[in-house]
Tab-separated table of C-alpha atoms in Angstrom:
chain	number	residue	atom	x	y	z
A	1	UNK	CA	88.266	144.543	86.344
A	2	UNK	CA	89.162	140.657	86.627
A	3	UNK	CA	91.477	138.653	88.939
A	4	UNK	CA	92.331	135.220	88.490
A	5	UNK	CA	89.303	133.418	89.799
A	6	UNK	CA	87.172	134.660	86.337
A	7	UNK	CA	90.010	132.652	84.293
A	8	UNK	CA	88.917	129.221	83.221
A	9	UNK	CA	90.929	126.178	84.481
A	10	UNK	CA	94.162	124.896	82.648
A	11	UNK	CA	93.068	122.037	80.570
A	12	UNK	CA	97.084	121.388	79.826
A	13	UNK	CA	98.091	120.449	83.282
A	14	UNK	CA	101.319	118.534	83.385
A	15	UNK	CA	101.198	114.212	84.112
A	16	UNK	CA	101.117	114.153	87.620
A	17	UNK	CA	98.681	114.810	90.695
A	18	UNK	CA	95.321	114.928	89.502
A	19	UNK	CA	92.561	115.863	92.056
A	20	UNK	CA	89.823	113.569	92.739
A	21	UNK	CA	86.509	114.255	92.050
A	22	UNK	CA	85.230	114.713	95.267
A	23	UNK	CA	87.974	115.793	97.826
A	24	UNK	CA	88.556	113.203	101.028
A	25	UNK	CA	90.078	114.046	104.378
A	26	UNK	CA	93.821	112.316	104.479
A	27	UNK	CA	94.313	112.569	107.918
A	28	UNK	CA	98.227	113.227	108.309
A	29	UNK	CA	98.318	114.907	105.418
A	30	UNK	CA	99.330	118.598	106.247
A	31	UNK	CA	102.913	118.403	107.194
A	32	UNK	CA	103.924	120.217	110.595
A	33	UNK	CA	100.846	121.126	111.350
A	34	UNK	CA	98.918	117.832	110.475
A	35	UNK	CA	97.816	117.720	113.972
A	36	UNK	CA	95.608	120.432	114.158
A	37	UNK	CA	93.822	120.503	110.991
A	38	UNK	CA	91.048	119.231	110.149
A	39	UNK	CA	87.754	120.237	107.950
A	40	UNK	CA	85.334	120.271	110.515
A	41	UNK	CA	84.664	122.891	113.112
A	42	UNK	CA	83.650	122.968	116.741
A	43	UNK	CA	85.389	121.727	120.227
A	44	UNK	CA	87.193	118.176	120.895
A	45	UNK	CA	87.033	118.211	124.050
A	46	UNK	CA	85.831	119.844	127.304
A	47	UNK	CA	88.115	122.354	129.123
A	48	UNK	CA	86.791	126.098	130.822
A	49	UNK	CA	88.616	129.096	130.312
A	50	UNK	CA	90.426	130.721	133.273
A	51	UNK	CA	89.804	134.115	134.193
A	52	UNK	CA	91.841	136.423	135.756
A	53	UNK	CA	91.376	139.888	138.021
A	54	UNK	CA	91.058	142.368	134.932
A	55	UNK	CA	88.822	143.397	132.727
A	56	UNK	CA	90.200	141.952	129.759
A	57	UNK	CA	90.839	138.898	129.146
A	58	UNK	CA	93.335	137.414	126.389
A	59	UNK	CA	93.832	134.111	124.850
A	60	UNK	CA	96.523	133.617	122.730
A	61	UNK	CA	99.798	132.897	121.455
A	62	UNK	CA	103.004	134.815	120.280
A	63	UNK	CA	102.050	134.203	116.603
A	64	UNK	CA	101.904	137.047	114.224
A	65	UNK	CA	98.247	137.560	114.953
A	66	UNK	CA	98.162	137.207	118.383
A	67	UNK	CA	101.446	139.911	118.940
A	68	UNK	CA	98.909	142.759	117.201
A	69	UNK	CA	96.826	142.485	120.516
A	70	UNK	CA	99.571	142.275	123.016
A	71	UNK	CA	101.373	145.568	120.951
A	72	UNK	CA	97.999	147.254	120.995
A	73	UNK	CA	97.193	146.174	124.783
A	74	UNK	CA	100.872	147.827	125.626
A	75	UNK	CA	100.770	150.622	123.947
A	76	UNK	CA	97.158	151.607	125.413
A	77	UNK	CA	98.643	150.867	128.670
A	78	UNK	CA	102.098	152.971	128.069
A	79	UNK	CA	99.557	155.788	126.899
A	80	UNK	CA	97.754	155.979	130.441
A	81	UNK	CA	94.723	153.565	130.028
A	82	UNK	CA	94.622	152.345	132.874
A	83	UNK	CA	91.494	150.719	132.256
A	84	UNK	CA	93.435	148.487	129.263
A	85	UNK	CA	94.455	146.222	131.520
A	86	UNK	CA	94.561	142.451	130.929
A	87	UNK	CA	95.128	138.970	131.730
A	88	UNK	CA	96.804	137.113	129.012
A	89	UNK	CA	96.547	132.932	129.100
A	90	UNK	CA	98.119	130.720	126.820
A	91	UNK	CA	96.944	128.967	124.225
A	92	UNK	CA	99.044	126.359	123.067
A	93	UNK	CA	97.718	125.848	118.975
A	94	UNK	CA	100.366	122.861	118.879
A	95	UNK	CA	98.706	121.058	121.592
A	96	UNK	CA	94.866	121.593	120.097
A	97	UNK	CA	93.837	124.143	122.840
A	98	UNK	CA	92.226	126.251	120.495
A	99	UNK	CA	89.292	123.394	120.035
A	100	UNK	CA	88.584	123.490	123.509
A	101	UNK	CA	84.865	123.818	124.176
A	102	UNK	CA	85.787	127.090	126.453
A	103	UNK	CA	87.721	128.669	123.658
A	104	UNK	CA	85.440	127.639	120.932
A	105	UNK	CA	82.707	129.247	122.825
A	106	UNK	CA	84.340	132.532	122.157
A	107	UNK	CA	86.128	132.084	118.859
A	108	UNK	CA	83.362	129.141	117.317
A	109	UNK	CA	86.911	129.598	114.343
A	110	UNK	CA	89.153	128.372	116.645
A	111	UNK	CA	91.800	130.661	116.217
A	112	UNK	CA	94.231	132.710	118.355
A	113	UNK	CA	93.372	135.445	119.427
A	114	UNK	CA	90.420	135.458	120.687
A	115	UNK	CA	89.611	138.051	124.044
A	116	UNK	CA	86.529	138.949	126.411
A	117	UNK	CA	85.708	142.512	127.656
A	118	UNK	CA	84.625	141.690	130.899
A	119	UNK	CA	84.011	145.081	131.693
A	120	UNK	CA	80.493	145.710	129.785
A	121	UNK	CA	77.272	145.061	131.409
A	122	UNK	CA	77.451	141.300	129.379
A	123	UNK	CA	80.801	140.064	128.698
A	124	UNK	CA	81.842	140.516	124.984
A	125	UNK	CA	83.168	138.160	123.153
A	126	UNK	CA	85.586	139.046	120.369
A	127	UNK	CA	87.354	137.109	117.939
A	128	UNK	CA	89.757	137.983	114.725
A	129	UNK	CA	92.920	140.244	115.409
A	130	UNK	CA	91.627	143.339	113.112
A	131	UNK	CA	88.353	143.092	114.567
A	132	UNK	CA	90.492	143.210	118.674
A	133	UNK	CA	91.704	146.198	117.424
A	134	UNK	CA	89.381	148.357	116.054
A	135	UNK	CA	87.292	147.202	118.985
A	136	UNK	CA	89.828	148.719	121.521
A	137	UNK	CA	90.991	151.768	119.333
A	138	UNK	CA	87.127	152.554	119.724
A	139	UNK	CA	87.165	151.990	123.366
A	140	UNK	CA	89.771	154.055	124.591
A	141	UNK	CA	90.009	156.521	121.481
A	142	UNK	CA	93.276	155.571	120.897
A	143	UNK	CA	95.863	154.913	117.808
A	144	UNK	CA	92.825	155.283	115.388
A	145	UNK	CA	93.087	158.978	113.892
A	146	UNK	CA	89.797	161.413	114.507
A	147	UNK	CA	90.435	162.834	111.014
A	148	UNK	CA	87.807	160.925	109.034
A	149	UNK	CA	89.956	160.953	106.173
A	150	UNK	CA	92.833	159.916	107.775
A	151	UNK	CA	90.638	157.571	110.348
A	152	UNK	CA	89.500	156.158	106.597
A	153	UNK	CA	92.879	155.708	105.480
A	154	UNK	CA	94.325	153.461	108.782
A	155	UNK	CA	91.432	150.943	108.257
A	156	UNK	CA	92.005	150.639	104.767
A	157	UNK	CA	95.823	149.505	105.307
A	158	UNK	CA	94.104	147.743	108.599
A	159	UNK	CA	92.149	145.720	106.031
A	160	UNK	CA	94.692	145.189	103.383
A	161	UNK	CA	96.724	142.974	105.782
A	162	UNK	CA	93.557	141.333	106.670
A	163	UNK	CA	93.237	140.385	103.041
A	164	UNK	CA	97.239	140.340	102.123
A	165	UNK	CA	98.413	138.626	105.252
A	166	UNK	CA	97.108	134.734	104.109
A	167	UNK	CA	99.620	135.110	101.052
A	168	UNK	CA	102.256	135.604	103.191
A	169	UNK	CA	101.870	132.879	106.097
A	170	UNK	CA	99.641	130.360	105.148
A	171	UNK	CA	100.923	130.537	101.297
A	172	UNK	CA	104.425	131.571	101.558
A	173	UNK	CA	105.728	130.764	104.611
A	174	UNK	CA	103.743	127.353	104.567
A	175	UNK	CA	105.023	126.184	101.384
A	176	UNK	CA	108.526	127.581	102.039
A	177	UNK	CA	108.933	126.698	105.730
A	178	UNK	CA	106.667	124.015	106.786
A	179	UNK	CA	105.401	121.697	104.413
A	180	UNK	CA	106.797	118.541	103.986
A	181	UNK	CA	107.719	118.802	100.660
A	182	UNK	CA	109.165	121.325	98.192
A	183	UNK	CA	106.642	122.693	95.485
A	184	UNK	CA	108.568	125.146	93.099
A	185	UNK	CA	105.505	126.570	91.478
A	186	UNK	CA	103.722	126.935	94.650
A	187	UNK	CA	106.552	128.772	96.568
A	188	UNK	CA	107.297	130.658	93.157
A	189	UNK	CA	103.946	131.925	93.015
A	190	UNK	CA	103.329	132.877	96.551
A	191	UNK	CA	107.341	134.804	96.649
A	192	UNK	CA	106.123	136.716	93.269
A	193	UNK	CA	103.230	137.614	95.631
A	194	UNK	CA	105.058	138.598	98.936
A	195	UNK	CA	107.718	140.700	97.143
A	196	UNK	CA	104.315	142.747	95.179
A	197	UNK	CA	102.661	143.181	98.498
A	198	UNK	CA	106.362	144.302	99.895
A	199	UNK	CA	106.713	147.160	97.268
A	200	UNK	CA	103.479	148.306	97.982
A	201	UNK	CA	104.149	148.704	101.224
A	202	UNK	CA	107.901	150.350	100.841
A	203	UNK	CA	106.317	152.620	98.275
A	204	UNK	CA	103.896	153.845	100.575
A	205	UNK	CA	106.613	154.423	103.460
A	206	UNK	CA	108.252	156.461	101.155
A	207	UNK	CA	105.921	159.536	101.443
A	208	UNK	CA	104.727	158.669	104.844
A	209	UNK	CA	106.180	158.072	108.188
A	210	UNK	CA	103.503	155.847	109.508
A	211	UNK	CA	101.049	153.617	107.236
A	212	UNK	CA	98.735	155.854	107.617
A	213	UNK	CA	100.355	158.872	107.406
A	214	UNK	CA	101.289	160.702	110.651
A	215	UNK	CA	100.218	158.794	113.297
A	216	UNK	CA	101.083	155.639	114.397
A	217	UNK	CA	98.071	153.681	114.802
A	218	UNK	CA	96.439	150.190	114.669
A	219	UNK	CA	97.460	150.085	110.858
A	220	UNK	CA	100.927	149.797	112.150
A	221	UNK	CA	100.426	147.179	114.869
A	222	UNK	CA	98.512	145.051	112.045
A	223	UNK	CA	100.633	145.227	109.619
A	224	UNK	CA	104.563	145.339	111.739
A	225	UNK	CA	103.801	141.611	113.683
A	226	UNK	CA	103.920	140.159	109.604
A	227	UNK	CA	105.822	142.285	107.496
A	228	UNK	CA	108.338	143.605	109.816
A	229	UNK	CA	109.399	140.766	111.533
A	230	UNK	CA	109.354	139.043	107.924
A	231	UNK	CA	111.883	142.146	107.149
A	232	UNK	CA	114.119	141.595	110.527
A	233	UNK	CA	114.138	137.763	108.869
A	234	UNK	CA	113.033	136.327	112.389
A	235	UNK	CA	110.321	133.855	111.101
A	236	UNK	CA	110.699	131.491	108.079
A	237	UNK	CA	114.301	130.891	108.394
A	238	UNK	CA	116.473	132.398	106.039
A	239	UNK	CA	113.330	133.919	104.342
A	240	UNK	CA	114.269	137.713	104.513
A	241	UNK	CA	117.685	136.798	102.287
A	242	UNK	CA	115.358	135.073	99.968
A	243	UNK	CA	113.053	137.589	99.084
A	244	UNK	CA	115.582	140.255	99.536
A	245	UNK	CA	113.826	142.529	101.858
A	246	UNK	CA	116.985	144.410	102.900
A	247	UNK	CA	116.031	145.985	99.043
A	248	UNK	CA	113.348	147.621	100.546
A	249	UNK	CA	114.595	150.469	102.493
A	250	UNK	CA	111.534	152.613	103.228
A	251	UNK	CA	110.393	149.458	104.632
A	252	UNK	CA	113.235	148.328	106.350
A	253	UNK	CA	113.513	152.248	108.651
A	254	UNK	CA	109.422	151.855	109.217
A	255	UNK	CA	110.458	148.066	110.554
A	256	UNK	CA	113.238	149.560	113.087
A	257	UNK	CA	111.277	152.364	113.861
A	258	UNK	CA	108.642	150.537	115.003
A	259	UNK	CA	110.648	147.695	116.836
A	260	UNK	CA	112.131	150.071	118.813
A	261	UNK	CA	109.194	151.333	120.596
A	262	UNK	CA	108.800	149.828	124.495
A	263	UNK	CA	105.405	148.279	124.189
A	264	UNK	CA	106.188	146.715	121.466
A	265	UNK	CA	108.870	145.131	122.907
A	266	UNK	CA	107.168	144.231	125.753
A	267	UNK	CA	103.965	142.880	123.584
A	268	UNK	CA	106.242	140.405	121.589
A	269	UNK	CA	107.293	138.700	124.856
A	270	UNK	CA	103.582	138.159	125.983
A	271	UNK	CA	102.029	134.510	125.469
A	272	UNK	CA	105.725	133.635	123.766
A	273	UNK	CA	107.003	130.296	123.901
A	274	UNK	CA	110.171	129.958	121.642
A	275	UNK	CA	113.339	131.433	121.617
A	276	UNK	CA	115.358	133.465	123.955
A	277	UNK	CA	114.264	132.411	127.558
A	278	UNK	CA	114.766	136.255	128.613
A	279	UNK	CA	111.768	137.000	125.977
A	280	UNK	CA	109.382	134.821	126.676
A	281	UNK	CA	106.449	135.196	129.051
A	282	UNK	CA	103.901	132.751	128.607
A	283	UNK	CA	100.979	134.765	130.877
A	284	UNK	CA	100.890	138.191	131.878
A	285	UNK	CA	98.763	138.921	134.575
A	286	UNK	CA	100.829	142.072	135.952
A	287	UNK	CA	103.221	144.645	134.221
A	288	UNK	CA	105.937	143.050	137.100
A	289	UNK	CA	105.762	140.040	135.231
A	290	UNK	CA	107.924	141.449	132.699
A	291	UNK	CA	110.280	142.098	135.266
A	292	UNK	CA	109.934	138.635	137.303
A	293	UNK	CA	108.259	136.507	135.177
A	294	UNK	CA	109.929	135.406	132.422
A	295	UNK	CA	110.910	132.010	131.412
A	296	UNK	CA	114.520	132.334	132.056
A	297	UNK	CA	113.800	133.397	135.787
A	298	UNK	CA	111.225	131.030	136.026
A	299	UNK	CA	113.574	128.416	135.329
A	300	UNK	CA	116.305	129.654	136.990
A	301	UNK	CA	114.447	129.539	140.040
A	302	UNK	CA	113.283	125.937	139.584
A	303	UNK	CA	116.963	124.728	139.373
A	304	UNK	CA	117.341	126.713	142.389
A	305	UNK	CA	114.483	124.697	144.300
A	306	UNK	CA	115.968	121.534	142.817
């Protein structure tokens, strides 16, 4: 079996671009998100987490990634564990809190989400979305099946949207959404990709009402955060019409299915800072913040003050 990394080089490359020899750090370069990157790892500057009265604490952002957690933390809670309760802080990626030294200390990635379990006899540290859930589906025996086979069968569509998921935001949506200029080949090739990872996953809905299988589990919450909210066309702009994802209909009832459910509602408002006011909640520190803490009531009541 080969994939494209045992194929030699083009030697036939069009006149154009050429990379150097050895590569250089442009700073700037990067588009939207020029920023942030950069090729070296570790904090920028020093600033302490904050810590809040539960056991678990979250820090993150309303990104694909970080929604997984937030679903998962809601659903464990809508299910009766009590004990899956959590503080969730923002992180604010745009603004480079993700290199602070507190963050870095548990994420040394610097990526959102990262959480702490401050209920074990050390605190522990986790870091990676897939890695948050299959750490709390453990905890609580929850939305992970006992069945070994079909327990076997959720991680392995867990883990094909840890490996799928970079083709669809950082090589899709980047080079269709955010970068500052538009490469044909480069959004060609990542589209073919998308659409090939969105038959797979329509052709697997097709015999089963949950990825994997019966049971909704973390598969679901992995895999719904990118592919069905790629399918409702909320992120990329007019993405969905592009790659036509109404064509996929299996996929399209798992995606409504799924949105419908009340924690997941609830988690996509959690550590969200764009769009409707009325969904956003940029902490959650109680299940009344849903309720009374939303942006559009938190701003209501500053105008009020004012």
């Amino acid at each position: 079996m080969t994939d494209e990394t045992t194929f030699p080089p083009e030697n036939n490359l069009p006149a154009g671009y050429q990379p150097a020899k050895v590569w250089e750090w442009k700073q700037g370069n990067g588009g939207k998100f020029a920023n942030i990157n950069r090729p070296i790892s570790g904090p920028t500057h020093d600033k302490e987490l904050q810590v809040g009265k539960h056991p678990l604490q979250l820090y993150s952002l309303a990104t694909p990634n970080g929604v997984k957690v937030t679903v998962m933390l809601e659903e464990l809670l809508a299910a009766g564990h009590s004990g899956a309760e959590y503080d969730a802080w923002l992180i604010n990626i745009g603004e480079g809190d993700q290199f602070g030294s507190g963050f870095v200390e548990i994420n040394p990635n610097s990526k959102i989400p990262a959480m702490v379990d401050r209920s074990t006899p050390k605190p522990t540290r986790l870091f990676e979305s897939g890695s948050i859930l299959l750490y709390l589906a453990e905890k609580f025996g929850a939305f992970l099946p006992k069945d070994p086979a079909k327990r076997t069968e959720a991680l392995n569509w867990l883990f094909w949207q840890m490996g799928s998921g970079p083709f669809l935001g950082g090589g899709f949506g980047h080079f269709y959404a955010y970068a500052p200029m538009k490469i044909e080949y480069a959004i060609d090739r990542f589209a073919m990709e998308v659409k090939r990872q969105l038959d797979v996953l329509d052709k697997r809905l097709a015999d089963n009402e949950f990825m994997a299988g019966d049971e909704y589990s973390i598969a679901d919450m992995a895999i719904w955060p990118w592919y069905g909210v790629l399918t409702q066309g909320t992120i990329y702009g007019d993405a969905a019409t592009y790659l036509d994802t109404e064509s996929y209909t299996n996929l399209i009832r798992w995606t409504k299915q799924i949105a419908e459910r009340p924690a997941v509602k609830r988690g996509r408002m959690v550590n969200r800072t764009f769009g409707d006011p009325a969904e956003q909640l940029h902490e959650r520190h109680d299940a009344s913040d849903f309720d009374l803490r939303t942006q559009d009531k938190l701003e209501a009541r500053g105008k009020g003050a004012a």
